[in-house]
DNA sequence: GCCGTTTTCGGCCCGACTGTTTTCAGTCG
């Protein structure tokens, strides 16, 4: 078993223990253990074989044994027995809003409820309301939660959440009672998939702000409304939460609600080590009274909070407990790439294959955006469903691109289109011969029709990475967020092959992909692999993906130096040529 | 289940909201 599989088992054990009514800290120990494994930068098999689980923070004797068993045998009797003792429907019930482990246990013990369906029936029969600790209200809330779950999967792509959040944030910003405001939560951390939208506002008149918030357009229902917070369900199915605090408390609330939960826990522990106590209202010089203003440390902004704890500032994108606490404490945080550093995109389509726009339209639009270059990398012939180009059409396209570039040059513009292809990685070869690839400025190699085995897909991508004509691998995992999982592939081996051959890896900035995953970039750059943030644009407005992709690159700790398409055109041309010399 | 320069036992991050309660448990973020 690899580390993802082992981590998934540990997480599930945590959930099952919760349902059994186990000590919540035991549950957390399993969740922590899973996160430790996910953050490992080398194969778990190696670590286990070399006995290096010993001494790893968060992995004690019990977890070490269980992990070792899972890695070496692929099974764990403890887990299998635990799983068999709990009906699978109970885990599903935990996903309902307002239903936690205690309630699930009670519903199961007292009513024999073992699935969402039987829970719904029990509610309709009025049995839930009659239970001790439940009532009419909780029964109807459960029915609502079941209906909500049926209507919407409660996870949303970043871009959809941004499109909902930005107009509301603008509205809040314009309200006279709002002093400061921001998004928070996973949206501010730029997670590729988010659960709900969080806003934090400072105001002297919270009631007015809350009333204004719940009256925003496109709200389907108000889920909760108190004196300091409110929750609404937007018509799009995304939940949005608002928290209102005083301006003095604002930096603390913003930090707190930005999370992640793991980052917050680490921050609190650091505060305790400094003899302080941190919560969403402030940083206090006492363990006794948590909200006494006289004991509050003054921090006008988030930077000041980190400074007071003896750390450098941590950008929101990095607050994932992925090493940022140690880096900030050592004041060695990287200077992250910014989307305005990007000079163009090296993987894009035109109406020659499955894109919408002509070469002329693309050139005009991208130079108006202030970009320096834009590669046209249409599909190769194997992607016939996408109208892939054969060698003859590709050579025609090379000439057409040259023509557009001559026009652009005649107008005195610095902008250039680059010729290229997104060549299919077939079973034994690339879809174009090397001599044709050599005629192109940019070659992206992508696996579009994966095989069923990890070994085969890995072999194919390693083959592509080893071809001197290939500049970069496109969307190396093939995942489509919330739609399709990654194909089976050993990305560690692929990263190693890219490192060995100087081949770059794309960070596909399409909001459906964000592939390579941000969690793997620290590992890739540590091995010297460069990143290219590509739009994979199929229409003009997809140029906006550069902003999304840059945010994901920041989550991966990437600096300007790590990202090839921050280079100006002439330097980029040299790098493209140099890559082929390797 | 993890962890320790106060501890090898007894802690483990913290507060708001909701509903069922009459002082609090459960859930959520």
PDB file of C-alpha atoms in Angstrom, chain A residues 302-505:
ATOM      1  CA  UNK A 302      -2.134  39.809  10.723  1.00  0.00           C
ATOM      2  CA  UNK A 303       1.560  40.592  10.187  1.00  0.00           C
ATOM      3  CA  UNK A 304       1.724  41.911  13.743  1.00  0.00           C
ATOM      4  CA  UNK A 305       0.303  38.684  15.154  1.00  0.00           C
ATOM      5  CA  UNK A 306       3.006  36.615  13.484  1.00  0.00           C
ATOM      6  CA  UNK A 307       5.634  39.159  14.549  1.00  0.00           C
ATOM      7  CA  UNK A 308       4.473  39.000  18.181  1.00  0.00           C
ATOM      8  CA  UNK A 309       4.851  35.216  18.047  1.00  0.00           C
ATOM      9  CA  UNK A 310       8.395  35.661  16.763  1.00  0.00           C
ATOM     10  CA  UNK A 311       7.632  34.591  13.207  1.00  0.00           C
ATOM     11  CA  UNK A 312       7.675  35.983   9.701  1.00  0.00           C
ATOM     12  CA  UNK A 313       4.340  36.565   7.975  1.00  0.00           C
ATOM     13  CA  UNK A 314       2.713  33.500   6.432  1.00  0.00           C
ATOM     14  CA  UNK A 315       0.779  34.138   3.219  1.00  0.00           C
ATOM     15  CA  UNK A 316      -2.771  32.733   3.385  1.00  0.00           C
ATOM     16  CA  UNK A 317      -2.040  30.225   0.611  1.00  0.00           C
ATOM     17  CA  UNK A 318       0.667  28.612   2.746  1.00  0.00           C
ATOM     18  CA  UNK A 319      -1.382  28.145   5.918  1.00  0.00           C
ATOM     19  CA  UNK A 320      -1.790  24.400   5.487  1.00  0.00           C
ATOM     20  CA  UNK A 321       0.667  23.122   8.090  1.00  0.00           C
ATOM     21  CA  UNK A 322       2.937  22.124   5.230  1.00  0.00           C
ATOM     22  CA  UNK A 323       6.128  23.356   6.833  1.00  0.00           C
ATOM     23  CA  UNK A 324       5.208  27.035   7.024  1.00  0.00           C
ATOM     24  CA  UNK A 325       5.428  27.227  10.814  1.00  0.00           C
ATOM     25  CA  UNK A 326       9.060  26.165  10.834  1.00  0.00           C
ATOM     26  CA  UNK A 327       9.929  28.378   7.858  1.00  0.00           C
ATOM     27  CA  UNK A 328       8.222  31.410   9.415  1.00  0.00           C
ATOM     28  CA  UNK A 329       9.905  30.800  12.751  1.00  0.00           C
ATOM     29  CA  UNK A 330      13.274  30.703  10.962  1.00  0.00           C
ATOM     30  CA  UNK A 331      12.221  33.785   8.967  1.00  0.00           C
ATOM     31  CA  UNK A 332      12.924  31.870   5.766  1.00  0.00           C
ATOM     32  CA  UNK A 333       9.579  32.133   4.015  1.00  0.00           C
ATOM     33  CA  UNK A 334       9.901  32.083   0.219  1.00  0.00           C
ATOM     34  CA  UNK A 335       8.939  35.128  -1.822  1.00  0.00           C
ATOM     35  CA  UNK A 336       6.041  33.628  -3.740  1.00  0.00           C
ATOM     36  CA  UNK A 337       5.352  34.077  -7.436  1.00  0.00           C
ATOM     37  CA  UNK A 338       2.622  36.595  -8.310  1.00  0.00           C
ATOM     38  CA  UNK A 339       0.243  36.279 -11.206  1.00  0.00           C
ATOM     39  CA  UNK A 340       1.470  39.571 -12.611  1.00  0.00           C
ATOM     40  CA  UNK A 341       4.917  37.935 -12.963  1.00  0.00           C
ATOM     41  CA  UNK A 342       3.520  35.687 -15.694  1.00  0.00           C
ATOM     42  CA  UNK A 343       4.381  36.700 -19.257  1.00  0.00           C
ATOM     43  CA  UNK A 344       2.236  34.209 -21.157  1.00  0.00           C
ATOM     44  CA  UNK A 345       1.011  30.639 -21.361  1.00  0.00           C
ATOM     45  CA  UNK A 346       2.742  27.753 -23.116  1.00  0.00           C
ATOM     46  CA  UNK A 347      -0.159  25.318 -23.518  1.00  0.00           C
ATOM     47  CA  UNK A 348      -3.243  26.594 -25.367  1.00  0.00           C
ATOM     48  CA  UNK A 349      -5.613  25.652 -28.153  1.00  0.00           C
ATOM     49  CA  UNK A 350      -7.073  27.400 -31.173  1.00  0.00           C
ATOM     50  CA  UNK A 351      -9.887  26.628 -33.594  1.00  0.00           C
ATOM     51  CA  UNK A 352      -7.405  24.472 -35.505  1.00  0.00           C
ATOM     52  CA  UNK A 353      -8.282  21.721 -32.991  1.00  0.00           C
ATOM     53  CA  UNK A 354     -10.884  22.046 -30.211  1.00  0.00           C
ATOM     54  CA  UNK A 355     -10.413  25.710 -29.247  1.00  0.00           C
ATOM     55  CA  UNK A 356     -12.915  28.405 -30.134  1.00  0.00           C
ATOM     56  CA  UNK A 357     -10.768  31.249 -31.488  1.00  0.00           C
ATOM     57  CA  UNK A 358      -8.596  31.927 -34.500  1.00  0.00           C
ATOM     58  CA  UNK A 359      -4.869  32.607 -34.307  1.00  0.00           C
ATOM     59  CA  UNK A 360      -5.499  36.279 -35.152  1.00  0.00           C
ATOM     60  CA  UNK A 361      -8.102  36.700 -32.401  1.00  0.00           C
ATOM     61  CA  UNK A 362      -5.818  35.034 -29.869  1.00  0.00           C
ATOM     62  CA  UNK A 363      -2.815  37.179 -30.774  1.00  0.00           C
ATOM     63  CA  UNK A 364      -4.828  40.383 -30.574  1.00  0.00           C
ATOM     64  CA  UNK A 365      -6.472  39.521 -27.272  1.00  0.00           C
ATOM     65  CA  UNK A 366      -3.341  38.303 -25.494  1.00  0.00           C
ATOM     66  CA  UNK A 367      -1.257  41.303 -26.465  1.00  0.00           C
ATOM     67  CA  UNK A 368      -4.063  43.577 -25.270  1.00  0.00           C
ATOM     68  CA  UNK A 369      -3.811  41.840 -21.914  1.00  0.00           C
ATOM     69  CA  UNK A 370      -0.159  42.908 -21.832  1.00  0.00           C
ATOM     70  CA  UNK A 371       1.276  39.419 -22.239  1.00  0.00           C
ATOM     71  CA  UNK A 372       4.525  38.834 -24.165  1.00  0.00           C
ATOM     72  CA  UNK A 373       3.873  35.436 -25.728  1.00  0.00           C
ATOM     73  CA  UNK A 374       1.261  32.736 -26.173  1.00  0.00           C
ATOM     74  CA  UNK A 375       2.024  29.256 -27.444  1.00  0.00           C
ATOM     75  CA  UNK A 376      -0.441  27.525 -29.773  1.00  0.00           C
ATOM     76  CA  UNK A 377      -0.278  23.863 -28.806  1.00  0.00           C
ATOM     77  CA  UNK A 378      -3.209  22.183 -30.496  1.00  0.00           C
ATOM     78  CA  UNK A 379      -3.903  18.484 -30.130  1.00  0.00           C
ATOM     79  CA  UNK A 380      -2.071  15.847 -32.143  1.00  0.00           C
ATOM     80  CA  UNK A 381      -3.814  13.456 -34.529  1.00  0.00           C
ATOM     81  CA  UNK A 382      -4.551  10.702 -31.969  1.00  0.00           C
ATOM     82  CA  UNK A 383      -6.973  13.084 -30.235  1.00  0.00           C
ATOM     83  CA  UNK A 384      -9.321  12.877 -33.200  1.00  0.00           C
ATOM     84  CA  UNK A 385     -12.324  13.696 -31.002  1.00  0.00           C
ATOM     85  CA  UNK A 386     -10.653  17.057 -30.399  1.00  0.00           C
ATOM     86  CA  UNK A 387      -9.917  17.514 -34.117  1.00  0.00           C
ATOM     87  CA  UNK A 388      -6.224  16.822 -33.575  1.00  0.00           C
ATOM     88  CA  UNK A 389      -3.753  17.935 -36.246  1.00  0.00           C
ATOM     89  CA  UNK A 390      -1.845  15.527 -38.483  1.00  0.00           C
ATOM     90  CA  UNK A 391       1.733  16.417 -39.553  1.00  0.00           C
ATOM     91  CA  UNK A 392       0.520  18.134 -42.725  1.00  0.00           C
ATOM     92  CA  UNK A 393      -1.916  20.428 -40.909  1.00  0.00           C
ATOM     93  CA  UNK A 394       0.628  21.081 -38.176  1.00  0.00           C
ATOM     94  CA  UNK A 395       3.150  22.321 -40.771  1.00  0.00           C
ATOM     95  CA  UNK A 396       0.413  24.534 -42.254  1.00  0.00           C
ATOM     96  CA  UNK A 397      -0.246  25.890 -38.808  1.00  0.00           C
ATOM     97  CA  UNK A 398       3.450  26.658 -38.301  1.00  0.00           C
ATOM     98  CA  UNK A 399       3.287  28.813 -41.421  1.00  0.00           C
ATOM     99  CA  UNK A 400       0.025  30.466 -40.298  1.00  0.00           C
ATOM    100  CA  UNK A 401       1.526  31.361 -36.945  1.00  0.00           C
ATOM    101  CA  UNK A 402       4.519  32.868 -38.743  1.00  0.00           C
ATOM    102  CA  UNK A 403       2.155  35.014 -40.785  1.00  0.00           C
ATOM    103  CA  UNK A 404       0.327  36.320 -37.718  1.00  0.00           C
ATOM    104  CA  UNK A 405       3.675  37.076 -36.080  1.00  0.00           C
ATOM    105  CA  UNK A 406       4.803  39.074 -39.113  1.00  0.00           C
ATOM    106  CA  UNK A 407       1.617  41.168 -38.882  1.00  0.00           C
ATOM    107  CA  UNK A 408       2.168  41.711 -35.181  1.00  0.00           C
ATOM    108  CA  UNK A 409       5.775  42.717 -35.803  1.00  0.00           C
ATOM    109  CA  UNK A 410       4.726  45.121 -38.562  1.00  0.00           C
ATOM    110  CA  UNK A 411       2.471  46.841 -36.036  1.00  0.00           C
ATOM    111  CA  UNK A 412       5.530  47.340 -33.850  1.00  0.00           C
ATOM    112  CA  UNK A 413       4.318  45.046 -31.082  1.00  0.00           C
ATOM    113  CA  UNK A 414       6.671  42.985 -28.922  1.00  0.00           C
ATOM    114  CA  UNK A 415       4.129  40.195 -28.538  1.00  0.00           C
ATOM    115  CA  UNK A 416       4.682  36.835 -30.315  1.00  0.00           C
ATOM    116  CA  UNK A 417       2.737  33.633 -30.818  1.00  0.00           C
ATOM    117  CA  UNK A 418       4.842  30.517 -30.400  1.00  0.00           C
ATOM    118  CA  UNK A 419       4.335  27.375 -32.476  1.00  0.00           C
ATOM    119  CA  UNK A 420       3.757  24.121 -30.661  1.00  0.00           C
ATOM    120  CA  UNK A 421       1.770  20.990 -30.018  1.00  0.00           C
ATOM    121  CA  UNK A 422       0.150  19.135 -27.182  1.00  0.00           C
ATOM    122  CA  UNK A 423       1.363  15.802 -28.407  1.00  0.00           C
ATOM    123  CA  UNK A 424      -0.373  12.649 -27.193  1.00  0.00           C
ATOM    124  CA  UNK A 425       1.678  10.189 -25.181  1.00  0.00           C
ATOM    125  CA  UNK A 426       0.750   6.909 -26.853  1.00  0.00           C
ATOM    126  CA  UNK A 427       1.543   3.419 -25.612  1.00  0.00           C
ATOM    127  CA  UNK A 428       5.013   3.081 -27.089  1.00  0.00           C
ATOM    128  CA  UNK A 429       5.790   6.484 -28.553  1.00  0.00           C
ATOM    129  CA  UNK A 430       4.690  10.066 -28.939  1.00  0.00           C
ATOM    130  CA  UNK A 431       2.057  10.847 -31.563  1.00  0.00           C
ATOM    131  CA  UNK A 432       4.578  12.814 -33.701  1.00  0.00           C
ATOM    132  CA  UNK A 433       8.113  11.853 -34.746  1.00  0.00           C
ATOM    133  CA  UNK A 434      11.020  13.704 -33.145  1.00  0.00           C
ATOM    134  CA  UNK A 435      12.025  15.552 -36.345  1.00  0.00           C
ATOM    135  CA  UNK A 436       8.575  17.144 -36.564  1.00  0.00           C
ATOM    136  CA  UNK A 437       8.618  18.049 -32.857  1.00  0.00           C
ATOM    137  CA  UNK A 438      12.021  19.671 -33.434  1.00  0.00           C
ATOM    138  CA  UNK A 439      10.409  22.159 -35.835  1.00  0.00           C
ATOM    139  CA  UNK A 440       8.194  23.550 -33.047  1.00  0.00           C
ATOM    140  CA  UNK A 441       8.945  26.228 -30.455  1.00  0.00           C
ATOM    141  CA  UNK A 442       7.088  24.439 -27.646  1.00  0.00           C
ATOM    142  CA  UNK A 443       6.262  20.772 -27.111  1.00  0.00           C
ATOM    143  CA  UNK A 444       3.828  19.739 -24.377  1.00  0.00           C
ATOM    144  CA  UNK A 445       3.374  15.985 -23.931  1.00  0.00           C
ATOM    145  CA  UNK A 446       0.116  14.796 -22.364  1.00  0.00           C
ATOM    146  CA  UNK A 447      -1.421  11.450 -21.564  1.00  0.00           C
ATOM    147  CA  UNK A 448      -5.039  11.538 -22.717  1.00  0.00           C
ATOM    148  CA  UNK A 449      -5.935   7.869 -22.903  1.00  0.00           C
ATOM    149  CA  UNK A 450      -4.373   6.244 -19.841  1.00  0.00           C
ATOM    150  CA  UNK A 451      -3.931   2.528 -19.424  1.00  0.00           C
ATOM    151  CA  UNK A 452      -5.369   0.660 -16.501  1.00  0.00           C
ATOM    152  CA  UNK A 453      -2.140  -0.042 -14.660  1.00  0.00           C
ATOM    153  CA  UNK A 454       0.038   2.320 -12.681  1.00  0.00           C
ATOM    154  CA  UNK A 455       3.164   0.732 -14.132  1.00  0.00           C
ATOM    155  CA  UNK A 456       2.101   1.371 -17.715  1.00  0.00           C
ATOM    156  CA  UNK A 457       1.056   4.996 -17.164  1.00  0.00           C
ATOM    157  CA  UNK A 458       4.239   5.697 -15.242  1.00  0.00           C
ATOM    158  CA  UNK A 459       6.334   4.098 -17.969  1.00  0.00           C
ATOM    159  CA  UNK A 460       4.612   6.168 -20.657  1.00  0.00           C
ATOM    160  CA  UNK A 461       5.087   9.461 -18.821  1.00  0.00           C
ATOM    161  CA  UNK A 462       8.708   8.640 -18.004  1.00  0.00           C
ATOM    162  CA  UNK A 463       9.248   7.895 -21.696  1.00  0.00           C
ATOM    163  CA  UNK A 464       7.763  11.285 -22.626  1.00  0.00           C
ATOM    164  CA  UNK A 465       9.824  13.084 -19.966  1.00  0.00           C
ATOM    165  CA  UNK A 466      12.975  11.440 -21.310  1.00  0.00           C
ATOM    166  CA  UNK A 467      12.465  12.651 -24.896  1.00  0.00           C
ATOM    167  CA  UNK A 468      14.790  15.616 -25.532  1.00  0.00           C
ATOM    168  CA  UNK A 469      12.205  17.236 -27.847  1.00  0.00           C
ATOM    169  CA  UNK A 470       9.615  17.411 -25.048  1.00  0.00           C
ATOM    170  CA  UNK A 471       9.756  20.631 -23.030  1.00  0.00           C
ATOM    171  CA  UNK A 472       7.147  19.738 -20.472  1.00  0.00           C
ATOM    172  CA  UNK A 473       4.523  17.259 -19.356  1.00  0.00           C
ATOM    173  CA  UNK A 474       0.923  18.499 -19.469  1.00  0.00           C
ATOM    174  CA  UNK A 475      -1.624  17.871 -16.660  1.00  0.00           C
ATOM    175  CA  UNK A 476       0.390  14.899 -15.332  1.00  0.00           C
ATOM    176  CA  UNK A 477      -2.328  13.289 -13.188  1.00  0.00           C
ATOM    177  CA  UNK A 478      -5.271  13.711 -15.562  1.00  0.00           C
ATOM    178  CA  UNK A 479      -7.687  14.524 -12.772  1.00  0.00           C
ATOM    179  CA  UNK A 480     -10.841  16.602 -13.267  1.00  0.00           C
ATOM    180  CA  UNK A 481     -11.801  18.133  -9.940  1.00  0.00           C
ATOM    181  CA  UNK A 482     -15.151  16.878  -8.585  1.00  0.00           C
ATOM    182  CA  UNK A 483     -15.584  14.833 -11.765  1.00  0.00           C
ATOM    183  CA  UNK A 484     -12.846  12.344 -12.363  1.00  0.00           C
ATOM    184  CA  UNK A 485     -10.002  10.992 -10.266  1.00  0.00           C
ATOM    185  CA  UNK A 486      -6.401  11.020 -11.388  1.00  0.00           C
ATOM    186  CA  UNK A 487      -5.339   8.008 -13.390  1.00  0.00           C
ATOM    187  CA  UNK A 488      -3.050   5.559 -11.654  1.00  0.00           C
ATOM    188  CA  UNK A 489       0.504   6.803 -11.913  1.00  0.00           C
ATOM    189  CA  UNK A 490       3.594   6.985  -9.738  1.00  0.00           C
ATOM    190  CA  UNK A 491       4.195  10.725  -9.805  1.00  0.00           C
ATOM    191  CA  UNK A 492       7.343  10.414  -7.704  1.00  0.00           C
ATOM    192  CA  UNK A 493       8.921   8.380 -10.501  1.00  0.00           C
ATOM    193  CA  UNK A 494       7.670  10.854 -13.101  1.00  0.00           C
ATOM    194  CA  UNK A 495       9.093  13.776 -11.116  1.00  0.00           C
ATOM    195  CA  UNK A 496      12.415  11.949 -10.870  1.00  0.00           C
ATOM    196  CA  UNK A 497      12.480  11.423 -14.639  1.00  0.00           C
ATOM    197  CA  UNK A 498      11.742  15.112 -15.230  1.00  0.00           C
ATOM    198  CA  UNK A 499      14.536  16.062 -12.831  1.00  0.00           C
ATOM    199  CA  UNK A 500      16.968  13.749 -14.624  1.00  0.00           C
ATOM    200  CA  UNK A 501      16.191  15.155 -18.094  1.00  0.00           C
ATOM    201  CA  UNK A 502      15.556  18.802 -17.254  1.00  0.00           C
ATOM    202  CA  UNK A 503      11.953  18.433 -18.368  1.00  0.00           C
ATOM    203  CA  UNK A 504       9.479  20.934 -16.933  1.00  0.00           C
ATOM    204  CA  UNK A 505       6.112  20.076 -15.414  1.00  0.00           C
TER     205      UNK A 505
END
